[in-house]
Coordinates of C-alpha atoms in Angstrom, one line a residue:
M1 CA 6.4 -17.1 16.4
S2 CA 9.4 -16.4 13.8
R3 CA 8.1 -12.9 12.8
A4 CA 6.4 -11.8 16.5
R5 CA 9.8 -10.1 17.1
G6 CA 9.3 -7.5 14.6
P7 CA 5.7 -6.3 15.3
G8 CA 6.1 -6.3 19.1
A9 CA 9.5 -4.2 19.3
G10 CA 8.8 -2.7 15.8
P11 CA 8.2 1.1 15.2
G12 CA 5.1 2.0 17.1
R13 CA 2.6 -0.4 19.2
G14 CA -0.6 1.4 18.1
W15 CA -2.2 -2.1 17.3
L16 CA -1.7 -3.1 20.8
L17 CA -3.3 0.5 22.2
R18 CA -6.4 0.0 19.5
L19 CA -6.9 -3.5 20.7
V20 CA -6.6 -2.1 24.3
I21 CA -9.6 0.5 23.3
A22 CA -11.7 -1.9 21.9
F23 CA -11.1 -4.7 24.8
A24 CA -12.1 -1.8 27.2
F25 CA -15.5 -1.1 25.3
A26 CA -16.3 -4.7 24.9
Q27 CA -15.3 -5.7 28.5
G28 CA -16.9 -2.5 30.0
A29 CA -20.7 -3.6 27.9
V30 CA -20.3 -7.0 29.6
S31 CA -19.3 -5.5 33.0
M32 CA -22.5 -3.3 32.7
A33 CA -24.6 -5.9 31.5
R34 CA -23.8 -8.8 33.8
P35 CA -24.7 -6.8 37.0
A36 CA -28.3 -5.6 34.8
V37 CA -29.1 -9.1 34.0
S38 CA -28.9 -10.1 37.5
Y39 CA -31.1 -7.8 38.6
R40 CA -33.6 -7.8 35.7
A41 CA -33.9 -11.7 36.9
L42 CA -34.3 -10.6 40.3
A43 CA -37.3 -8.0 39.0
L44 CA -38.9 -10.8 37.1
G45 CA -38.8 -12.9 40.2
A46 CA -35.6 -14.7 40.3
D47 CA -34.1 -16.2 43.5
E48 CA -30.7 -16.7 44.4
T49 CA -30.5 -20.0 42.6
A50 CA -32.2 -18.7 39.6
V51 CA -29.6 -16.0 39.1
G52 CA -26.4 -18.8 39.8
V53 CA -28.5 -20.5 36.7
I54 CA -28.1 -17.4 34.3
A55 CA -24.9 -16.7 35.6
G56 CA -23.9 -19.8 34.3
V57 CA -25.7 -20.0 31.0
Y58 CA -23.4 -17.3 30.3
A59 CA -20.3 -19.6 29.7
L60 CA -22.2 -22.5 28.4
L61 CA -21.6 -21.8 25.0
P62 CA -18.5 -20.5 24.8
L63 CA -17.8 -24.1 26.6
F64 CA -18.3 -26.3 23.5
A65 CA -16.8 -23.5 20.9
A66 CA -13.9 -22.6 22.5
V67 CA -11.1 -25.4 21.0
P68 CA -12.8 -25.4 17.4
L69 CA -12.3 -21.4 17.6
G70 CA -8.7 -21.8 18.6
R71 CA -8.1 -24.5 15.8
R72 CA -9.5 -22.4 13.7
T73 CA -6.9 -19.2 14.9
D74 CA -4.1 -21.5 15.0
H75 CA -4.5 -21.6 10.8
G76 CA -6.0 -19.0 10.0
R77 CA -6.1 -14.9 10.9
C78 CA -7.4 -13.5 14.4
A79 CA -8.8 -10.4 13.4
P80 CA -12.5 -11.6 12.1
L81 CA -13.1 -13.0 15.3
L82 CA -13.4 -9.5 17.0
P83 CA -16.0 -7.8 15.1
L84 CA -18.1 -11.1 15.3
G85 CA -17.3 -11.2 19.0
V86 CA -18.7 -7.3 19.5
V87 CA -21.8 -8.0 17.3
L88 CA -22.7 -11.0 19.2
I89 CA -22.0 -9.0 22.6
S90 CA -24.6 -5.8 21.5
G91 CA -27.3 -8.6 20.5
G92 CA -27.4 -10.5 23.8
C93 CA -26.9 -7.4 25.6
A94 CA -29.8 -6.0 24.1
L95 CA -32.2 -8.9 23.4
S96 CA -31.5 -9.7 27.5
G97 CA -33.3 -6.3 28.0
V98 CA -36.0 -6.6 25.6
V99 CA -37.5 -10.2 26.8
S100 CA -39.3 -10.9 30.0
S101 CA -38.9 -14.5 30.8
L102 CA -36.2 -16.1 32.7
P103 CA -35.2 -18.6 30.0
A104 CA -35.1 -16.6 27.2
M105 CA -32.6 -14.3 29.4
A106 CA -30.6 -17.2 30.0
A107 CA -30.6 -17.8 26.3
W108 CA -29.2 -14.7 25.3
S109 CA -27.2 -14.3 28.4
G110 CA -25.2 -17.3 26.3
V111 CA -25.0 -15.3 23.4
M112 CA -23.4 -12.7 25.0
G113 CA -20.8 -15.2 26.4
L114 CA -20.1 -16.4 22.9
G115 CA -19.5 -13.0 21.6
H116 CA -17.0 -12.2 24.5
L117 CA -15.2 -15.8 23.9
C118 CA -14.8 -15.0 20.2
F119 CA -13.6 -11.4 20.6
V120 CA -11.3 -12.9 23.5
I121 CA -10.0 -15.6 21.4
G122 CA -8.9 -13.4 18.8
A123 CA -7.4 -10.7 20.7
Q124 CA -5.2 -13.1 22.9
S125 CA -3.9 -14.4 19.8
I126 CA -3.2 -11.4 17.9
V127 CA -1.1 -10.4 21.2
A128 CA 0.7 -13.8 21.6
R129 CA 1.5 -13.7 17.6
Q130 CA 2.9 -9.8 17.3
S131 CA 4.6 -10.0 20.7
A132 CA 8.5 -11.4 21.2
P133 CA 9.0 -13.6 24.0
A134 CA 10.6 -11.3 26.2
E135 CA 7.4 -8.7 25.7
Q136 CA 4.8 -11.3 26.3
D137 CA 4.0 -10.6 30.3
R138 CA 4.4 -6.6 29.3
N139 CA 1.8 -7.1 26.6
F140 CA -0.7 -9.0 28.0
G141 CA -0.6 -7.0 31.1
H142 CA -1.5 -4.0 29.1
F143 CA -3.9 -5.9 27.2
T144 CA -5.5 -7.1 30.3
I145 CA -5.7 -3.2 31.3
G146 CA -8.7 -2.8 28.8
A147 CA -10.6 -5.3 30.6
S148 CA -9.9 -3.6 33.9
L149 CA -11.1 -0.3 32.1
G150 CA -14.1 -1.9 31.1
Q151 CA -14.6 -3.5 34.6
L152 CA -14.0 0.0 36.1
G153 CA -16.6 1.7 33.9
G154 CA -19.1 -0.8 33.2
P155 CA -20.3 -1.3 37.0
I156 CA -20.7 2.3 37.9
A157 CA -22.5 3.2 34.4
A158 CA -25.0 0.3 36.0
G159 CA -25.4 1.4 39.1
A160 CA -26.1 4.6 38.0
L161 CA -29.1 3.5 35.6
I162 CA -30.6 1.0 37.9
S163 CA -32.9 2.1 40.4
G164 CA -35.1 -0.1 42.3
E165 CA -37.1 2.8 43.9
S166 CA -41.1 2.6 43.3
G167 CA -40.8 -0.7 41.6
A168 CA -38.5 0.2 39.0
L169 CA -36.0 -2.3 38.8
G170 CA -37.0 -4.1 35.8
R171 CA -37.7 -1.0 33.8
T172 CA -34.0 0.7 34.8
S173 CA -32.0 -2.9 34.4
A174 CA -33.6 -3.2 30.9
L175 CA -32.2 0.3 30.2
A176 CA -28.6 -0.4 31.5
L177 CA -28.8 -3.7 29.2
L178 CA -29.5 -1.6 26.1
V179 CA -27.2 0.9 27.0
S180 CA -24.5 -1.6 27.1
A181 CA -25.5 -3.2 23.7
G182 CA -24.6 0.3 22.4
V183 CA -21.5 0.9 24.5
C184 CA -19.9 -2.5 23.0
A185 CA -20.9 -1.4 19.5
V186 CA -18.2 1.4 20.1
A187 CA -15.4 -1.0 20.3
L188 CA -15.8 -1.5 16.4
T189 CA -14.1 1.9 15.5
S190 CA -10.8 0.7 16.8
L191 CA -10.9 -2.6 15.3
W192 CA -8.8 -1.5 12.3
R193 CA -5.6 -2.4 11.3
I194 CA -5.1 -4.7 14.6
E195 CA -3.6 -7.9 12.7
H196 CA -0.4 -7.3 10.3
R197 CA -0.7 -8.6 6.9
R198 CA 1.7 -11.5 7.5
T199 CA 1.8 -13.3 10.8
P200 CA 2.3 -17.3 11.5
G201 CA -1.4 -17.7 11.0
S202 CA -1.3 -16.8 7.7
R203 CA 0.8 -19.5 5.9
A204 CA 3.3 -21.3 8.0
M205 CA 1.0 -22.3 10.7
K206 CA -1.0 -23.8 7.8
Q207 CA 1.4 -26.4 7.1
P208 CA 1.8 -28.3 10.3
A209 CA -0.6 -31.4 11.7
K210 CA -3.1 -30.2 14.7
V211 CA -1.6 -31.0 17.7
P212 CA -3.7 -33.1 20.2
V213 CA -5.2 -31.7 22.9
T214 CA -3.8 -34.2 25.3
T215 CA -0.2 -33.0 24.1
I216 CA -1.1 -29.6 24.7
L217 CA -2.6 -30.1 28.2
G218 CA 0.3 -32.6 28.9
A219 CA 3.0 -29.9 28.5
R220 CA 4.1 -29.0 32.0
G221 CA 2.3 -25.7 33.1
V222 CA -0.6 -25.9 30.7
P223 CA -2.9 -27.4 33.5
A224 CA -1.4 -24.8 36.1
G225 CA -1.8 -22.0 34.3
I226 CA -5.5 -22.9 33.0
F227 CA -7.0 -23.5 37.0
I228 CA -5.1 -20.4 38.1
S229 CA -7.1 -18.7 35.3
M230 CA -10.4 -20.6 36.1
A231 CA -10.2 -19.6 39.9
V232 CA -9.2 -16.0 39.0
L233 CA -12.1 -15.3 36.6
S234 CA -14.4 -17.4 38.5
S235 CA -13.8 -15.1 41.5
T236 CA -14.0 -11.9 39.1
D237 CA -17.3 -13.4 37.4
I238 CA -19.4 -14.3 41.0
L239 CA -18.5 -11.4 42.5
T240 CA -19.8 -9.5 39.8
A241 CA -23.1 -11.8 39.9
Y242 CA -23.2 -11.8 43.9
L243 CA -22.4 -8.6 45.1
P244 CA -25.8 -7.3 43.8
V245 CA -27.4 -10.1 45.4
V246 CA -25.3 -9.4 48.5
G247 CA -26.1 -5.8 48.9
E248 CA -29.9 -6.4 48.5
H249 CA -30.0 -8.5 51.6
R250 CA -27.6 -6.0 53.3
G251 CA -29.6 -3.0 52.1
I252 CA -26.7 -1.5 49.8
A253 CA -28.1 0.6 46.9
P254 CA -27.3 -0.8 43.6
A255 CA -25.0 2.7 42.9
T256 CA -23.3 1.6 45.9
V257 CA -22.8 -1.8 44.5
G258 CA -21.2 -0.6 40.8
L259 CA -18.9 1.6 42.8
L260 CA -17.9 -1.4 45.1
L261 CA -17.4 -3.0 41.7
S262 CA -15.6 -0.4 40.0
L263 CA -13.2 0.2 43.0
R264 CA -12.1 -3.5 42.6
A265 CA -11.8 -3.0 39.0
A266 CA -9.3 0.5 39.8
A267 CA -7.3 -1.9 42.1
T268 CA -6.8 -4.6 39.5
I269 CA -5.7 -1.5 36.8
A270 CA -3.2 -0.3 39.2
C271 CA -1.9 -4.4 39.9
R272 CA -1.5 -4.2 36.0
L273 CA -0.1 -1.0 35.9
V274 CA 2.9 -1.8 38.2
M275 CA 3.4 -5.9 37.6
T276 CA 6.6 -5.7 35.6
P277 CA 8.4 -4.1 38.4
M278 CA 6.6 -6.8 40.7
L279 CA 8.0 -9.0 38.9
R280 CA 11.5 -8.5 38.7
L281 CA 11.3 -7.8 42.3
L282 CA 9.6 -11.1 43.3
G283 CA 9.2 -13.4 40.2
R284 CA 6.3 -15.0 38.7
T285 CA 6.2 -17.9 41.0
A286 CA 6.1 -15.8 44.0
L287 CA 3.7 -13.2 42.4
L288 CA 1.2 -16.0 41.2
T289 CA 1.3 -17.6 44.8
T290 CA 1.2 -14.6 46.8
S291 CA -1.5 -13.2 44.9
C292 CA -4.2 -16.2 45.3
L293 CA -3.5 -16.7 48.8
L294 CA -4.3 -13.2 49.5
A295 CA -7.6 -13.2 47.2
G296 CA -8.5 -16.5 48.8
L297 CA -8.4 -15.0 52.4
L298 CA -10.1 -11.7 51.4
C299 CA -12.8 -13.7 49.4
A300 CA -13.6 -15.9 52.4
G301 CA -13.5 -13.0 54.6
M302 CA -16.3 -11.7 52.3
V303 CA -18.8 -13.7 54.5
L304 CA -18.7 -11.7 57.3
P305 CA -21.2 -8.7 57.0
V306 CA -18.9 -6.1 57.4
P307 CA -19.9 -2.5 56.8
V308 CA -19.5 -0.8 53.5
P309 CA -16.4 1.0 54.1
V310 CA -14.7 -2.2 55.7
L311 CA -16.0 -4.0 52.7
A312 CA -14.5 -1.1 50.1
V313 CA -11.2 -1.7 51.4
M314 CA -11.6 -5.6 50.8
L315 CA -12.5 -5.1 47.6
A316 CA -9.8 -2.8 47.0
A317 CA -7.4 -5.2 48.1
L318 CA -9.0 -8.1 46.4
G319 CA -9.0 -6.5 43.2
F320 CA -5.1 -5.8 43.2
C321 CA -4.6 -9.3 44.5
L322 CA -6.6 -10.4 41.8
G323 CA -4.9 -8.2 39.2
A324 CA -1.9 -10.6 38.1
G325 CA -3.7 -13.8 37.7
Q326 CA -5.0 -13.4 34.0
P327 CA -2.1 -11.7 32.3
L328 CA 0.7 -14.2 33.9
S329 CA -1.7 -17.0 33.2
M330 CA -1.7 -16.1 29.5
T331 CA 1.8 -16.1 29.5
T332 CA 2.5 -19.6 31.3
V333 CA -0.1 -21.0 28.8
V334 CA 1.5 -19.1 26.0
Q335 CA 5.2 -20.3 26.9
A336 CA 4.6 -23.7 27.4
A337 CA 2.1 -24.8 24.4
P338 CA 4.0 -26.4 21.6
A339 CA 4.5 -23.2 19.2
E340 CA 2.2 -24.4 16.8
A341 CA -0.8 -24.7 19.0
R342 CA -0.7 -21.4 21.0
S343 CA -4.1 -20.2 20.0
T344 CA -5.3 -23.6 20.7
A345 CA -4.0 -23.5 24.2
L346 CA -5.1 -20.4 25.2
A347 CA -8.8 -21.7 24.0
L348 CA -8.5 -24.5 26.1
R349 CA -7.3 -21.9 29.0
L350 CA -10.8 -20.1 28.1
T351 CA -12.6 -23.4 28.0
G352 CA -11.5 -24.2 31.7
N353 CA -12.3 -20.4 32.4
R354 CA -15.7 -20.9 31.3
L355 CA -16.2 -24.1 32.7
G356 CA -15.4 -22.3 36.1
Q357 CA -18.0 -19.1 35.0
A358 CA -20.5 -22.2 34.1
A359 CA -20.3 -24.6 37.2
A360 CA -18.7 -21.8 40.0
P361 CA -22.1 -19.6 39.7
A362 CA -24.3 -22.5 39.9
A363 CA -22.3 -24.2 42.7
A364 CA -22.8 -20.8 44.0
G365 CA -26.7 -20.3 43.7
L366 CA -27.1 -24.0 45.6
I367 CA -25.0 -22.6 48.4
A368 CA -26.6 -19.3 48.4
G369 CA -30.0 -20.6 48.6
T370 CA -29.4 -23.1 51.8
A371 CA -26.4 -21.1 53.1
G372 CA -27.0 -17.3 52.4
A373 CA -25.8 -14.7 49.9
A374 CA -22.7 -13.9 51.0
A375 CA -21.7 -17.9 51.2
P376 CA -20.6 -18.1 47.5
F377 CA -17.5 -16.2 48.7
A378 CA -16.3 -18.8 51.1
L379 CA -16.2 -21.3 47.9
L380 CA -14.1 -18.9 46.2
G381 CA -11.6 -18.6 49.2
A382 CA -11.4 -22.2 48.5
L383 CA -10.9 -21.8 45.0
L384 CA -8.3 -19.2 45.1
L385 CA -6.4 -21.2 47.8
A386 CA -6.3 -24.0 45.4
A387 CA -4.9 -22.0 42.8
A388 CA -2.0 -20.7 45.4
G389 CA -1.0 -24.3 45.7
L390 CA -1.0 -24.7 42.0
G391 CA 1.4 -21.4 41.5
L392 CA 3.8 -22.6 44.2
R393 CA 4.2 -26.0 42.2
G394 CA 3.8 -24.7 38.5
G395 CA 4.8 -21.5 38.6
R396 CA 8.3 -22.0 37.2
A397 CA 6.5 -24.3 34.6
P398 CA 7.4 -22.0 31.5
R399 CA 11.0 -21.8 32.6
A400 CA 10.9 -25.6 32.2
S401 CA 8.8 -25.4 29.3
S402 CA 9.9 -22.5 27.4
V403 CA 10.7 -24.5 24.1
P404 CA 8.0 -27.0 23.2
P405 CA 8.2 -30.6 23.9
E406 CA 8.2 -31.0 20.2
P407 CA 10.6 -27.9 19.3
M408 CA 12.7 -29.2 16.4
P409 CA 10.6 -28.7 13.3
V410 CA 9.8 -25.5 14.5
R411 CA 13.0 -24.3 15.4
D412 CA 14.3 -25.4 12.0
R413 CA 11.4 -22.9 10.4
E414 CA 12.5 -20.0 13.1
Q415 CA 16.2 -19.8 12.4
D416 CA 16.7 -16.5 13.4
D417 CA 14.3 -16.6 16.4
S418 CA 15.8 -19.8 18.2
M419 CA 17.7 -17.2 20.6
P420 CA 14.8 -15.7 21.9
L421 CA 12.6 -18.8 22.2
A422 CA 15.7 -20.1 24.4
D423 CA 15.8 -16.8 26.2
R424 CA 12.3 -17.0 27.2
N425 CA 14.0 -17.9 30.9
R426 CA 14.6 -14.7 31.6
S427 CA 11.2 -13.0 30.3

């Protein structure tokens, strides 16, 4: 990251603002489409298990595509992945609203997931390259505010459009999916001059040999960062997919469900806005561990048939606790991985995310089919408690691995950046 310091700290950070805006629209479309897919599947006769399978297919294609895309990004430009992701998300949303069979819905849901993966790999790699080490926590935190803004507006829009009255659920959920396709397309208007002309990926990163995946995964802190990210994202994903099912069972209107999901997203934004002072107060290890621990307890508590106001308070607290895990896990992985394989390391993190998104909804569907619609939240609670344990053990990993295991060639090439790399311990 020899030239990351200049862009990250240079005059203006307009690229980051445009990236946040684009991510907000792309994530807003996905957050709008995910509950709409669940409602449309229910309208087409799906049960809880089928909803879980469709939600899992969203992660299936990305599961196999993440590492090749990360390899490509390590040795090339990041920006082309962004419009490609927008096109795939829009197409997946629109076609999910047009088809009338569950297998076809599952397939287009997978295309939507592939588009989201392309966008996120490209965007995260740009943030990693163009941010100085000391700025990565802050910039990744700001970047993920875009996701939270999308998660805030998407469910509200879906709830406003979807109605189950007079048998209209199938028609209104299809409309919500078509609207989400248009929302995603708006992201294209912000994708100009996102990536600087000269970044490490353009020339310098083409020369080193590929770092083996086993070496990346063997770097201390990378596995912990991947698992924490997987647990946090799986919790958000299953919450988005299964709160509509819980709402149907408890008689909660779709509009109310949308407001509840948006409340969770608003609390996540609040967490990320105050994350820098929380890091100064608690440190990365304590913040990761505490947030995952409290989130696990809150997820498990959602199994209880509490009234809607209590559920709203629980979701707000849960959203705040889930806000720290994603940006901190990005920094954990980036700073622990070898410098010439950071995009691949981020892709491995996303592979873990998609593995969780594929396996957790399927497991949740099986649990919901036998133990009730709210039972999957107990699974999430256990997953987050395990993440809290890893956070306690691995939260200091970036400090121990701030200089990659094979640093000498990189440091030789990055002469003037050797100090910032060493100073990562203070970031």
